Tab-separated table of C-alpha atoms in Angstrom:
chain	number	residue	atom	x	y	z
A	1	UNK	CA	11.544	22.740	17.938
A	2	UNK	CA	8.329	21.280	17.057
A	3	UNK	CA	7.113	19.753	14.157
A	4	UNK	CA	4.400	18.959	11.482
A	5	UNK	CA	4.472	15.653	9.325
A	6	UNK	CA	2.480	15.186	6.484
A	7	UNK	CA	2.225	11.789	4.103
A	8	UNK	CA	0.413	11.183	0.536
A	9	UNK	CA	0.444	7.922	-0.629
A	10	UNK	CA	1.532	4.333	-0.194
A	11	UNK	CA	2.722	1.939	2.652
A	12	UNK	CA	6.417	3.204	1.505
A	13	UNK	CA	5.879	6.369	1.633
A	14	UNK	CA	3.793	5.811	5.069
A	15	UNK	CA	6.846	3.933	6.212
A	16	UNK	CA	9.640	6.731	4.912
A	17	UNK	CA	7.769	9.250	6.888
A	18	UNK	CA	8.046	7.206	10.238
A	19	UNK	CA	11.779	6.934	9.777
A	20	UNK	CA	12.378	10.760	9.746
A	21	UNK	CA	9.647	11.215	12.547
A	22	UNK	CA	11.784	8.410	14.554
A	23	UNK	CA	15.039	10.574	13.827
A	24	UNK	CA	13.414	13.983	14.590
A	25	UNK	CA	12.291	12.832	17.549
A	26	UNK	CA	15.892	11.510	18.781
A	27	UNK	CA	17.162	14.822	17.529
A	28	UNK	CA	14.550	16.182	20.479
A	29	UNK	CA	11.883	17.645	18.588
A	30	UNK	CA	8.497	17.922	19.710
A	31	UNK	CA	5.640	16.709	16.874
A	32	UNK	CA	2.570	19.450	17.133
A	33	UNK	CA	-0.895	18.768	17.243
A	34	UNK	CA	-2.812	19.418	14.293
A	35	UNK	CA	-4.180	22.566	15.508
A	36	UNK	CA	-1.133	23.342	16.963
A	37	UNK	CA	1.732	25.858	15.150
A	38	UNK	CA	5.223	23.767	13.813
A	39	UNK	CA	8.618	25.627	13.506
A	40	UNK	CA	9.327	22.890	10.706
A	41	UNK	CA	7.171	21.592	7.968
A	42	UNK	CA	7.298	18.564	5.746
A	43	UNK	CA	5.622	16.737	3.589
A	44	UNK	CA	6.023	13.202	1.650
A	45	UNK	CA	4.140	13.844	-1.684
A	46	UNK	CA	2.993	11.242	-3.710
A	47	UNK	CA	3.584	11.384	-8.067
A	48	UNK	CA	1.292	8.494	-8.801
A	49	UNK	CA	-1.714	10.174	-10.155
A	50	UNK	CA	-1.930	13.960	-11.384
A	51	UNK	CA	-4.773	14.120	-8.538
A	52	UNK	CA	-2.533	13.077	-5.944
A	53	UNK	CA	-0.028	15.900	-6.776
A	54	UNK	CA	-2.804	18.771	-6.909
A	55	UNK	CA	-3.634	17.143	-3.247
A	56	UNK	CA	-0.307	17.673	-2.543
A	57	UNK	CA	0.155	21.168	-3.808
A	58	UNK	CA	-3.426	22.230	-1.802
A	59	UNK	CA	-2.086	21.074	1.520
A	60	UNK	CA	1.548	22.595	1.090
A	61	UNK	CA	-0.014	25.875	0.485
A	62	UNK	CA	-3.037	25.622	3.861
A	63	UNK	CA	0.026	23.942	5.954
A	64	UNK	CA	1.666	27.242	5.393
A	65	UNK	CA	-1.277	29.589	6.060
A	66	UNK	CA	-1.775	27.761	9.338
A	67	UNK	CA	2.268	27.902	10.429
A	68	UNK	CA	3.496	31.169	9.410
A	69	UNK	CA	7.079	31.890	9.400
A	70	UNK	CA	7.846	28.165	9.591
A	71	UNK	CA	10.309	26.028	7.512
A	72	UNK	CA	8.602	24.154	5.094
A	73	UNK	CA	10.335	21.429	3.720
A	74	UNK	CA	8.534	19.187	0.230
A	75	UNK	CA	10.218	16.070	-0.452
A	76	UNK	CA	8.882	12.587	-2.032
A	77	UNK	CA	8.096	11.477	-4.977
A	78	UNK	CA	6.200	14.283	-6.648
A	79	UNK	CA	8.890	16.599	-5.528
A	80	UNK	CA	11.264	13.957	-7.739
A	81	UNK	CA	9.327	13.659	-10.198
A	82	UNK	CA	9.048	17.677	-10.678
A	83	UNK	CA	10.100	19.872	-7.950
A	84	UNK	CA	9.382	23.121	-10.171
A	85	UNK	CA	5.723	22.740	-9.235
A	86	UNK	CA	6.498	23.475	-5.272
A	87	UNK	CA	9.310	26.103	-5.935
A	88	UNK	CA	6.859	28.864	-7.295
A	89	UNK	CA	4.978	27.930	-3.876
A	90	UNK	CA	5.179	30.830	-1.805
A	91	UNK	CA	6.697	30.132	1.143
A	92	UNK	CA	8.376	25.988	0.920
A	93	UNK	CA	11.694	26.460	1.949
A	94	UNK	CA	13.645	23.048	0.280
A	95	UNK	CA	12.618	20.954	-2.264
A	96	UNK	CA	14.278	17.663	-1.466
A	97	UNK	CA	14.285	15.439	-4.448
A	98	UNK	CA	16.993	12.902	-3.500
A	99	UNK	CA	15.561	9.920	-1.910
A	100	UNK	CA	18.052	9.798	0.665
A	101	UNK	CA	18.025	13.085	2.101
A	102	UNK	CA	16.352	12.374	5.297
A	103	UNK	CA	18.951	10.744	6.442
A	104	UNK	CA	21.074	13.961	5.024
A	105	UNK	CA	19.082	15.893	6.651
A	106	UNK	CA	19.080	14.101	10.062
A	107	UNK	CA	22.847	14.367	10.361
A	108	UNK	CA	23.413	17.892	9.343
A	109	UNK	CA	20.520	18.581	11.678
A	110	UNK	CA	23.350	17.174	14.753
A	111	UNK	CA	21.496	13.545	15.052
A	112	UNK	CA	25.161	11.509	15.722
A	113	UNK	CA	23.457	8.246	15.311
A	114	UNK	CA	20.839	7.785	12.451
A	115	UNK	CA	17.821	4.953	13.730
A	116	UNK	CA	18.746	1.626	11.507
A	117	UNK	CA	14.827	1.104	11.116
A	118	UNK	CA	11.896	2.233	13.488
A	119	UNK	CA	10.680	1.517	16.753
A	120	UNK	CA	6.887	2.479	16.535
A	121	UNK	CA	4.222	3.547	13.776
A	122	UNK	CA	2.390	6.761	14.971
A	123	UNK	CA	-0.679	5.721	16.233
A	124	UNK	CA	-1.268	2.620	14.103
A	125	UNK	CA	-1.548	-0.919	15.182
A	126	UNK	CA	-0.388	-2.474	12.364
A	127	UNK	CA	3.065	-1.466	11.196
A	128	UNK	CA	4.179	-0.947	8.028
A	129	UNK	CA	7.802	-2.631	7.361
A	130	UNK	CA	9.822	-1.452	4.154
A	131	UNK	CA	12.121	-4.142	2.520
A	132	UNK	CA	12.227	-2.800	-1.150
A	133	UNK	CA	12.444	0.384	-3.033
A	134	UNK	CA	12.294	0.774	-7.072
A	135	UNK	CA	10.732	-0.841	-10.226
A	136	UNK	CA	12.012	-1.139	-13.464
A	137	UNK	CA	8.958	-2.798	-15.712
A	138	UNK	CA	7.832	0.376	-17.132
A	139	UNK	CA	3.693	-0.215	-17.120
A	140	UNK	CA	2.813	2.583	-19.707
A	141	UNK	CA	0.147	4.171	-16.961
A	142	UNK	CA	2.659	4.312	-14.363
A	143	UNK	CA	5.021	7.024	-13.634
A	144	UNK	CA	6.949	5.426	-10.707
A	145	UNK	CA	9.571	3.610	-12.590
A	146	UNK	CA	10.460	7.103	-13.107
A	147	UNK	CA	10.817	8.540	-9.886
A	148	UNK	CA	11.904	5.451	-8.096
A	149	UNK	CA	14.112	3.606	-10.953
A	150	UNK	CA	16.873	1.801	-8.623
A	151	UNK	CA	16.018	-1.302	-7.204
A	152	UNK	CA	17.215	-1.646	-3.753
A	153	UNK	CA	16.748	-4.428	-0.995
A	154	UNK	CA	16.549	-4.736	2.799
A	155	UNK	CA	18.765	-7.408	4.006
A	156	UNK	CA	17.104	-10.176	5.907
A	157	UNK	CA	18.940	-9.381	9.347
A	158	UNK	CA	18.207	-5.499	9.045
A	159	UNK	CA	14.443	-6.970	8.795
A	160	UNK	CA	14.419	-9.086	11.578
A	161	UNK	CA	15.853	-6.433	13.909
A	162	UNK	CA	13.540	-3.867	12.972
A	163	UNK	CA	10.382	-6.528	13.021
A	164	UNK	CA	11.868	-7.819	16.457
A	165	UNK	CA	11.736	-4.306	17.583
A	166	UNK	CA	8.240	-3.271	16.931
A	167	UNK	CA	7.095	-6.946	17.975
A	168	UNK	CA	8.795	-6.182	21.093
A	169	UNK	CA	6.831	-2.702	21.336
A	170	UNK	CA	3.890	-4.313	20.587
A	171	UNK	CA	2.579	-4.424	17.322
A	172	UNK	CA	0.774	-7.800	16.477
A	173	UNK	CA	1.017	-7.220	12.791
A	174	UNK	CA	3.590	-6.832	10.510
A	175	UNK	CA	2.841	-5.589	6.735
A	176	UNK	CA	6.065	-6.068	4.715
A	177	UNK	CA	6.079	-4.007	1.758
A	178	UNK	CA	7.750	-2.177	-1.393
A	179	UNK	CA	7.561	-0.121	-4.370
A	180	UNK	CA	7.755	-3.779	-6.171
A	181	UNK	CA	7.274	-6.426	-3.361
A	182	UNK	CA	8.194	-9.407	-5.956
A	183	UNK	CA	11.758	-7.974	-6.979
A	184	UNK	CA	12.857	-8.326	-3.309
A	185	UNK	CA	16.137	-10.022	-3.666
A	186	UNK	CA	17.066	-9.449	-7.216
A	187	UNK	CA	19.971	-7.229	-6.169
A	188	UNK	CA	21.395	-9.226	-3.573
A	189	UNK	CA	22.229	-12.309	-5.502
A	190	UNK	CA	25.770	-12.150	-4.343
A	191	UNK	CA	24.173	-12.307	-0.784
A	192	UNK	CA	23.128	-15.843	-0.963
A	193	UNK	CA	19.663	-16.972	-1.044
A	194	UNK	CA	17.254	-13.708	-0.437
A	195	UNK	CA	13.675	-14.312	-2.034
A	196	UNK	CA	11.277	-13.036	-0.559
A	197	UNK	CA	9.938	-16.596	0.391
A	198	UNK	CA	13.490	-16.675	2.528
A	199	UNK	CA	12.476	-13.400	3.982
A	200	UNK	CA	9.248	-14.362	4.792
A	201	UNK	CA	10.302	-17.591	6.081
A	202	UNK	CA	12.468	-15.988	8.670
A	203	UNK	CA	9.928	-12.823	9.795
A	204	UNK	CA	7.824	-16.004	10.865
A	205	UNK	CA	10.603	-17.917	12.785
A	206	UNK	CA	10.813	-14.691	14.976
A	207	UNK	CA	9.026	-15.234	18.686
A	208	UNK	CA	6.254	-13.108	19.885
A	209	UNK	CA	2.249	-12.767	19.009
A	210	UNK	CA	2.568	-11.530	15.545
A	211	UNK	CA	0.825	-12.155	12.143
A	212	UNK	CA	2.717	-11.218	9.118
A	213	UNK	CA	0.787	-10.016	5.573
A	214	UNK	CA	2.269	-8.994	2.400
A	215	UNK	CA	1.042	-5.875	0.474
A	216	UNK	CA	0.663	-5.828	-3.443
A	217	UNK	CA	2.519	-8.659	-5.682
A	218	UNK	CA	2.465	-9.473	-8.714
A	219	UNK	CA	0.668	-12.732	-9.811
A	220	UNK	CA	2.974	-14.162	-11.569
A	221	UNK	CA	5.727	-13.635	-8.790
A	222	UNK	CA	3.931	-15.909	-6.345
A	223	UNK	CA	5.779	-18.628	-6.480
A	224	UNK	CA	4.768	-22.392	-5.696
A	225	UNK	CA	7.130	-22.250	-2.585
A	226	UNK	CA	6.070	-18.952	-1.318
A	227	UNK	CA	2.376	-20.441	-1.499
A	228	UNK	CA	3.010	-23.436	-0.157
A	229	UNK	CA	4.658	-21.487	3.175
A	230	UNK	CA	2.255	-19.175	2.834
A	231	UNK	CA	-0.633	-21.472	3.008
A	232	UNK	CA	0.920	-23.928	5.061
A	233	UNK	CA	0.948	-21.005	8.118
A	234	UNK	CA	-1.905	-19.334	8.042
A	235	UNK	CA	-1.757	-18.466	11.817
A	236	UNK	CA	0.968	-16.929	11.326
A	237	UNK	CA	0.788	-15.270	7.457
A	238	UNK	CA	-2.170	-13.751	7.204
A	239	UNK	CA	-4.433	-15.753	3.941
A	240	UNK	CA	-4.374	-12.307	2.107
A	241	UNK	CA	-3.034	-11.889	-0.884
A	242	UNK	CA	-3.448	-8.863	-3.249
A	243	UNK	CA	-2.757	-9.523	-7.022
A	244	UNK	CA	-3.221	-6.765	-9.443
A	245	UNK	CA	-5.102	-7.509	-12.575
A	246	UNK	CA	-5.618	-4.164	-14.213
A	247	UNK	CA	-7.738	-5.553	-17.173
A	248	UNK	CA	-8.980	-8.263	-18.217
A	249	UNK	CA	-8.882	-7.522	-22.100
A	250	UNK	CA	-5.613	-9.040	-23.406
A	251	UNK	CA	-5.827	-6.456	-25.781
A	252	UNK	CA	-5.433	-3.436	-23.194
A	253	UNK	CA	-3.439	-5.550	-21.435
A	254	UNK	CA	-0.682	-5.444	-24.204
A	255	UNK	CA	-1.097	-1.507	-24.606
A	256	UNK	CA	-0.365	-1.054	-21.249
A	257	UNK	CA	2.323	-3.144	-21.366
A	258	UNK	CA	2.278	-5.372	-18.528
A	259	UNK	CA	3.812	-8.459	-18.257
A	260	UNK	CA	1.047	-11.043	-19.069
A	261	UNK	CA	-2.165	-11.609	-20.714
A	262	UNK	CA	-5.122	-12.544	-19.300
A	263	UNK	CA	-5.077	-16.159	-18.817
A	264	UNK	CA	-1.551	-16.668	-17.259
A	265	UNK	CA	-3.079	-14.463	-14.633
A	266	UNK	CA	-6.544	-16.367	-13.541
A	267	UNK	CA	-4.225	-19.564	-13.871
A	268	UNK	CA	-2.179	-17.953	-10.690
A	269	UNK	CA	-5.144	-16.667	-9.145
A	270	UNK	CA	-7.005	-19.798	-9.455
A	271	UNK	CA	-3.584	-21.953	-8.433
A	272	UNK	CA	-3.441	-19.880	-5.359
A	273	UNK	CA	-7.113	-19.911	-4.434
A	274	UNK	CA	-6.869	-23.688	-4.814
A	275	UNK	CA	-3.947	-23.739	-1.682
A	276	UNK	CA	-5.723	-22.113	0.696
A	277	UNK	CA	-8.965	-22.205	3.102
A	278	UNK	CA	-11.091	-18.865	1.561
A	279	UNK	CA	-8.325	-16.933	0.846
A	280	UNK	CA	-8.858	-13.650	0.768
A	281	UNK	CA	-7.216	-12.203	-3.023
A	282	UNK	CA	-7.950	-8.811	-3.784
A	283	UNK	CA	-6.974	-6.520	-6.815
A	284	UNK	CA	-6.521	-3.400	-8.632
A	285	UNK	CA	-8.416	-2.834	-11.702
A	286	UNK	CA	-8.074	0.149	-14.059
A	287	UNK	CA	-10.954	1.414	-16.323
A	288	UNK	CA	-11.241	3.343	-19.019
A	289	UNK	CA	-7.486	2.653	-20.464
A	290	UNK	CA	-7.490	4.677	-23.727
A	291	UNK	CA	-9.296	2.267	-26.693
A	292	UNK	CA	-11.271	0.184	-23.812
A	293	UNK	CA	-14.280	-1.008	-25.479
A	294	UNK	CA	-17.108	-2.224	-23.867
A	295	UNK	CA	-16.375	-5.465	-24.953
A	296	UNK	CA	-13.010	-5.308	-23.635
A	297	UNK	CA	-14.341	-3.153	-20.331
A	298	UNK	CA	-17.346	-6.808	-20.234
A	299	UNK	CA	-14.036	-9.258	-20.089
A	300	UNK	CA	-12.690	-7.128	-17.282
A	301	UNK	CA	-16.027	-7.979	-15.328
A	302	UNK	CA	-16.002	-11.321	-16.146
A	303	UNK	CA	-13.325	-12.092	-14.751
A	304	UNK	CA	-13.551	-10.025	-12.166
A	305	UNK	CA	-16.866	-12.645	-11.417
A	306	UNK	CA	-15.107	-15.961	-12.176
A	307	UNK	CA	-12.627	-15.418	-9.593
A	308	UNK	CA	-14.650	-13.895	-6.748
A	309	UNK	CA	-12.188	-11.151	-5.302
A	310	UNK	CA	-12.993	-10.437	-1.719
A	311	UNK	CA	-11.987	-6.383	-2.519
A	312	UNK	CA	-11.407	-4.602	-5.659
A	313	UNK	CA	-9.220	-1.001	-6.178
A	314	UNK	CA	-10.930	0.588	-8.451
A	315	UNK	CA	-8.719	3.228	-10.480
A	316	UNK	CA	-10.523	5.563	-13.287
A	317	UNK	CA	-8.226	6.052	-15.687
A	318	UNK	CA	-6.548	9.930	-16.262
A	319	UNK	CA	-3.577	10.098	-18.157
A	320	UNK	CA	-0.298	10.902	-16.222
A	321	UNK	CA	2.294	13.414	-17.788
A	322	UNK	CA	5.517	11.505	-18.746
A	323	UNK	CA	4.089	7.919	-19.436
A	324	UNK	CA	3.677	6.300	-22.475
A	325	UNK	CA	0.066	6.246	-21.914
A	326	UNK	CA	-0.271	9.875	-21.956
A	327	UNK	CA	0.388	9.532	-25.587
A	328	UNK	CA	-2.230	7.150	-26.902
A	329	UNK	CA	-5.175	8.036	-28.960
A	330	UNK	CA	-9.034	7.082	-28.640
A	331	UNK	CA	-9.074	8.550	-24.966
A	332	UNK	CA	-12.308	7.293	-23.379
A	333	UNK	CA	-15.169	10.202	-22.544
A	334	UNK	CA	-15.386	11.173	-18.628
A	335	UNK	CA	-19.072	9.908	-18.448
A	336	UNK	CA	-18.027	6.724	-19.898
A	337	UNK	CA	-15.331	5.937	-17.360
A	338	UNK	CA	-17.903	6.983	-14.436
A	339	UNK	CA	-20.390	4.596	-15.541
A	340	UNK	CA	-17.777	1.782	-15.988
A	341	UNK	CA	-16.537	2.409	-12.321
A	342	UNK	CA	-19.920	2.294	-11.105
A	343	UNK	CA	-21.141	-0.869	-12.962
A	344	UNK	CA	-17.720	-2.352	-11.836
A	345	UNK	CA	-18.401	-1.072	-7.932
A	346	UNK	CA	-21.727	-3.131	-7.457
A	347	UNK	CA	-20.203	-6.078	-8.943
A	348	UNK	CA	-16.992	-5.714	-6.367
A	349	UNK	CA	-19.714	-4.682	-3.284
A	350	UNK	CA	-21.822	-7.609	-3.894
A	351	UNK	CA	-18.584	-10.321	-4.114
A	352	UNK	CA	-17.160	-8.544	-1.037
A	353	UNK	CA	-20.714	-8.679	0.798
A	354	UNK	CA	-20.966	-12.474	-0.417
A	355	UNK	CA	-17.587	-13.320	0.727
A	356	UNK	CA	-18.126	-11.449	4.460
A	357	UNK	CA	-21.187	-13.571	4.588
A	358	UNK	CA	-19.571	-16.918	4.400
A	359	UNK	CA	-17.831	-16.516	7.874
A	360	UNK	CA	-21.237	-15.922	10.015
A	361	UNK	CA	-21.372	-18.434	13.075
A	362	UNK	CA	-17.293	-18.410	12.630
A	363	UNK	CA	-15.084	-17.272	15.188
A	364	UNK	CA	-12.247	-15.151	13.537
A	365	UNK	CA	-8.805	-13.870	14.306
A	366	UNK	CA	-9.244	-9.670	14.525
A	367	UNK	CA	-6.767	-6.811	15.489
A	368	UNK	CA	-8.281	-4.195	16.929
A	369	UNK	CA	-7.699	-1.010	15.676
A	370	UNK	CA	-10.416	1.294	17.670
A	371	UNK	CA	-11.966	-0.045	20.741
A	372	UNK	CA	-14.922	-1.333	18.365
A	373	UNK	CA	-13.401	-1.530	15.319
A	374	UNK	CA	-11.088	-4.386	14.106
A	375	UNK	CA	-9.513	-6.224	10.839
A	376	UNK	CA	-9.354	-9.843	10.440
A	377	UNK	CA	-6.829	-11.429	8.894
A	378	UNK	CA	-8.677	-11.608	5.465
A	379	UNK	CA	-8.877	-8.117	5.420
A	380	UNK	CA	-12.126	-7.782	6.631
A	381	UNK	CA	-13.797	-5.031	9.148
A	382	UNK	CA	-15.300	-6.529	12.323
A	383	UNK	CA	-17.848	-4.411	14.260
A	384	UNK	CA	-18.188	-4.866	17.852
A	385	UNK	CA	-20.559	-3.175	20.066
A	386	UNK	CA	-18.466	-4.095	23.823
A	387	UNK	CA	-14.523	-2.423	24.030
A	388	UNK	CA	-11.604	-3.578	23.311
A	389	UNK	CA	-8.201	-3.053	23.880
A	390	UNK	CA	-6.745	-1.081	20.564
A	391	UNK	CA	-3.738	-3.107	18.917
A	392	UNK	CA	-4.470	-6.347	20.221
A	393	UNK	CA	-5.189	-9.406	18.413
A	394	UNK	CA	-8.526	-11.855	19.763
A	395	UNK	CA	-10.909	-14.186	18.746
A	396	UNK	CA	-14.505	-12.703	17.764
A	397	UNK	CA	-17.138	-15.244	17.613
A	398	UNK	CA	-19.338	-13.174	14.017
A	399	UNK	CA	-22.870	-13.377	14.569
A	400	UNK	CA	-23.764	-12.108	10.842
A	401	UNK	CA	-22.665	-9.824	8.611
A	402	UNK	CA	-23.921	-6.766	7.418
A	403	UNK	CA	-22.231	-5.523	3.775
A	404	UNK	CA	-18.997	-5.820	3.673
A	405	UNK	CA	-18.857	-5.777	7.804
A	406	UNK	CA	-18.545	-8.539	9.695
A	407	UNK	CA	-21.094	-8.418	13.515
A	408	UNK	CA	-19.708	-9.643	16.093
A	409	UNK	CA	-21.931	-11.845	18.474
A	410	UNK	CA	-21.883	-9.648	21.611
């Protein structure tokens, strides 16, 4: 029986996709090239943006022009969030909106013994590790609270097995992640002492070459201990943290409802900067939020200057069926959000290109990804011009940097 797997969106949904490719492949199925035909289809769609479900629609319908007469299974978030737009697809076989159907799936398929995490990460050298699932704070923008509403956390010894594991098959970085990284925990109380700082504190007592970085927090979730370990092992965690901001306007910051305003957040950033040697702190900013002003759009930039991110996400605003959001008035012309996103761009280039700069005449620590290609542990690109061995972690001595890209001295 072979196979086609297909994944839209985050490290989660990354992650969820290696599980059921470790499971078909113990059930003995055989994954297909790309140009090759499948017998079985799926796809992990991803509801975050209305964009990202067209994308998903498009390939469903070419991924069944180029495997004819094959099964073609949708599941994911998008298919949660409304599977009636892949039933009147000609030709998808199951929608699957239950977040636990792989497993299902697996064992009706005849696997006897379902894999407790995974073993490898396609071709990837840095593996994606899933220890949370679900958010409940209800950002008016964001659909997900939606489609993934129950919080759920990994215990610590599941972790460490399945980190142990791909350690042992080596992979010399580990990225834990979740739908809400911060809320790890929150359901376990009866478990004893689970924050993520007591995760994190045992992923790094593990032996073996490994680094260890955390995907997407909130600001106000890092706490003083979690920095403290953090910065206090930065051989081991990688100085990377990425904080979404959103805005900078308290004012759009209340109508979209997050948690904060705007000076409880720089007071985190600037807390954490203060801990660390250059750390790297990146961010996701949204413009054009319905009623941004330019005013409002300027004190989004200015911030965005006063704390320097080494790499911004920039995210034009489109409103999403089913959020709160959708519903606001004074929606902000096309051309308007283009131009914001662009002004906002150079600004985020130039701090990136200014913050690469500072490590010429440094040696840093850089997994390779490609034979000339690697990432440091601040998240930057190194280019190399001799080989390397792919998914192994050395010292490059940078001899200057060019943009955002870091040259190694070769």
């Amino acid at each position: 029986m072979f196979f086609k797997l297909y994944t839209l969106g985050c490290k989660v949904n990354q992650y969820e996709s290696e599980y059921l490719r470790e499971g078909l492949l113990r059930l003995g199925y055989v994954e297909s090239s790309a140009s090759g035909v499948a017998d079985i289809v799926f796809l992990n769609t991803c509801a975050v943006t209305a964009e990202s479900e067209s994308k998903g629609r498009k390939l469903i319908r070419r991924l069944i022009r180029e495997n004819s007469g094959a099964e073609v299974i949708v599941f994911g978030c998008a298919a949660r969030r409304d599977p009636a737009q892949f039933m009147q697809i000609n030709g998808v076989t199951k929608i699957a909106p239950d977040k636990n159907w792989a497993t299902q799936f697996l064992l009706e398929r005849g696997l006897s013994e379902l894999p407790s995490g995974i073993s490898s990460f396609g071709e990837r050298h840095r593996a994606y590790v899933k220890v949370q699932d679900g958010c409940r704070v209800g950002c008016s923008y964001c659909i997900i609270p939606k489609v993934r509403p129950v919080l759920c956390s990994r215990s610590i010894s599941a972790t460490l097995d399945e980190v142990r594991q791909l350690v042992d098959n080596g992979y010399s970085e580990i990225v834990l992640t979740g739908i809400h990284l911060g809320h790890y925990g929150v359901d376990l109380v009866d478990s004893g002492s689970c924050k993520l700082v007591d995760l994190l504190r045992k992923v790094i007592s593990l032996s073996g070459e490994f680094r260890v970085r955390l995907s997407s927090l909130e600001a106000v979730e890092v706490s003083d201990e979690l920095v403290e370990l953090a910065a206090g092992n930065s051989g081991k965690i990688c100085p990377h943290l990425h904080l979404p901001m959103q805005s900078g306007s308290d004012e759009v910051l209340l109508r979209m409802r997050r948690r904060w305003l705007s000076g409880e957040y720089i007071d985190c950033c600037e807390r954490v900067l203060a801990a660390f040697d250059r750390l790297a702190l990146t961010t996701d900013v949204i413009v054009g939020f319905p009623g941004e002003t330019d005013e409002q759009f300027e004190a989004t930039c200015n911030i965005v200057r006063k704390l320097r991110f080494s790499k911004i996400h920039i995210f034009r605003y489109s409103p999403r069926q089913g959020t709160a959001a959708a519903n606001l008035d004074n929606k902000i012309p096309q051309r308007i959000i283009q131009e914001r996103a662009l002004y906002l761009s150079k600004i985020a280039d130039q701090l990136r290109a200014n913050y690469a700069a500072a490590f010429a005449g440094e040696t840093v620590q850089a997994l390779f990804e490609t034979t000339q290609t690697a990432t440091t542990d601040r998240y930057l690109t190194v280019k190399t011009t001799q080989k390397h061995k792919p998914g192994k972690i050395e010292n490059i001595h940078i001899k200057n940097a060019k943009n955002e890209n870091l040259i190694a001295a070769e």
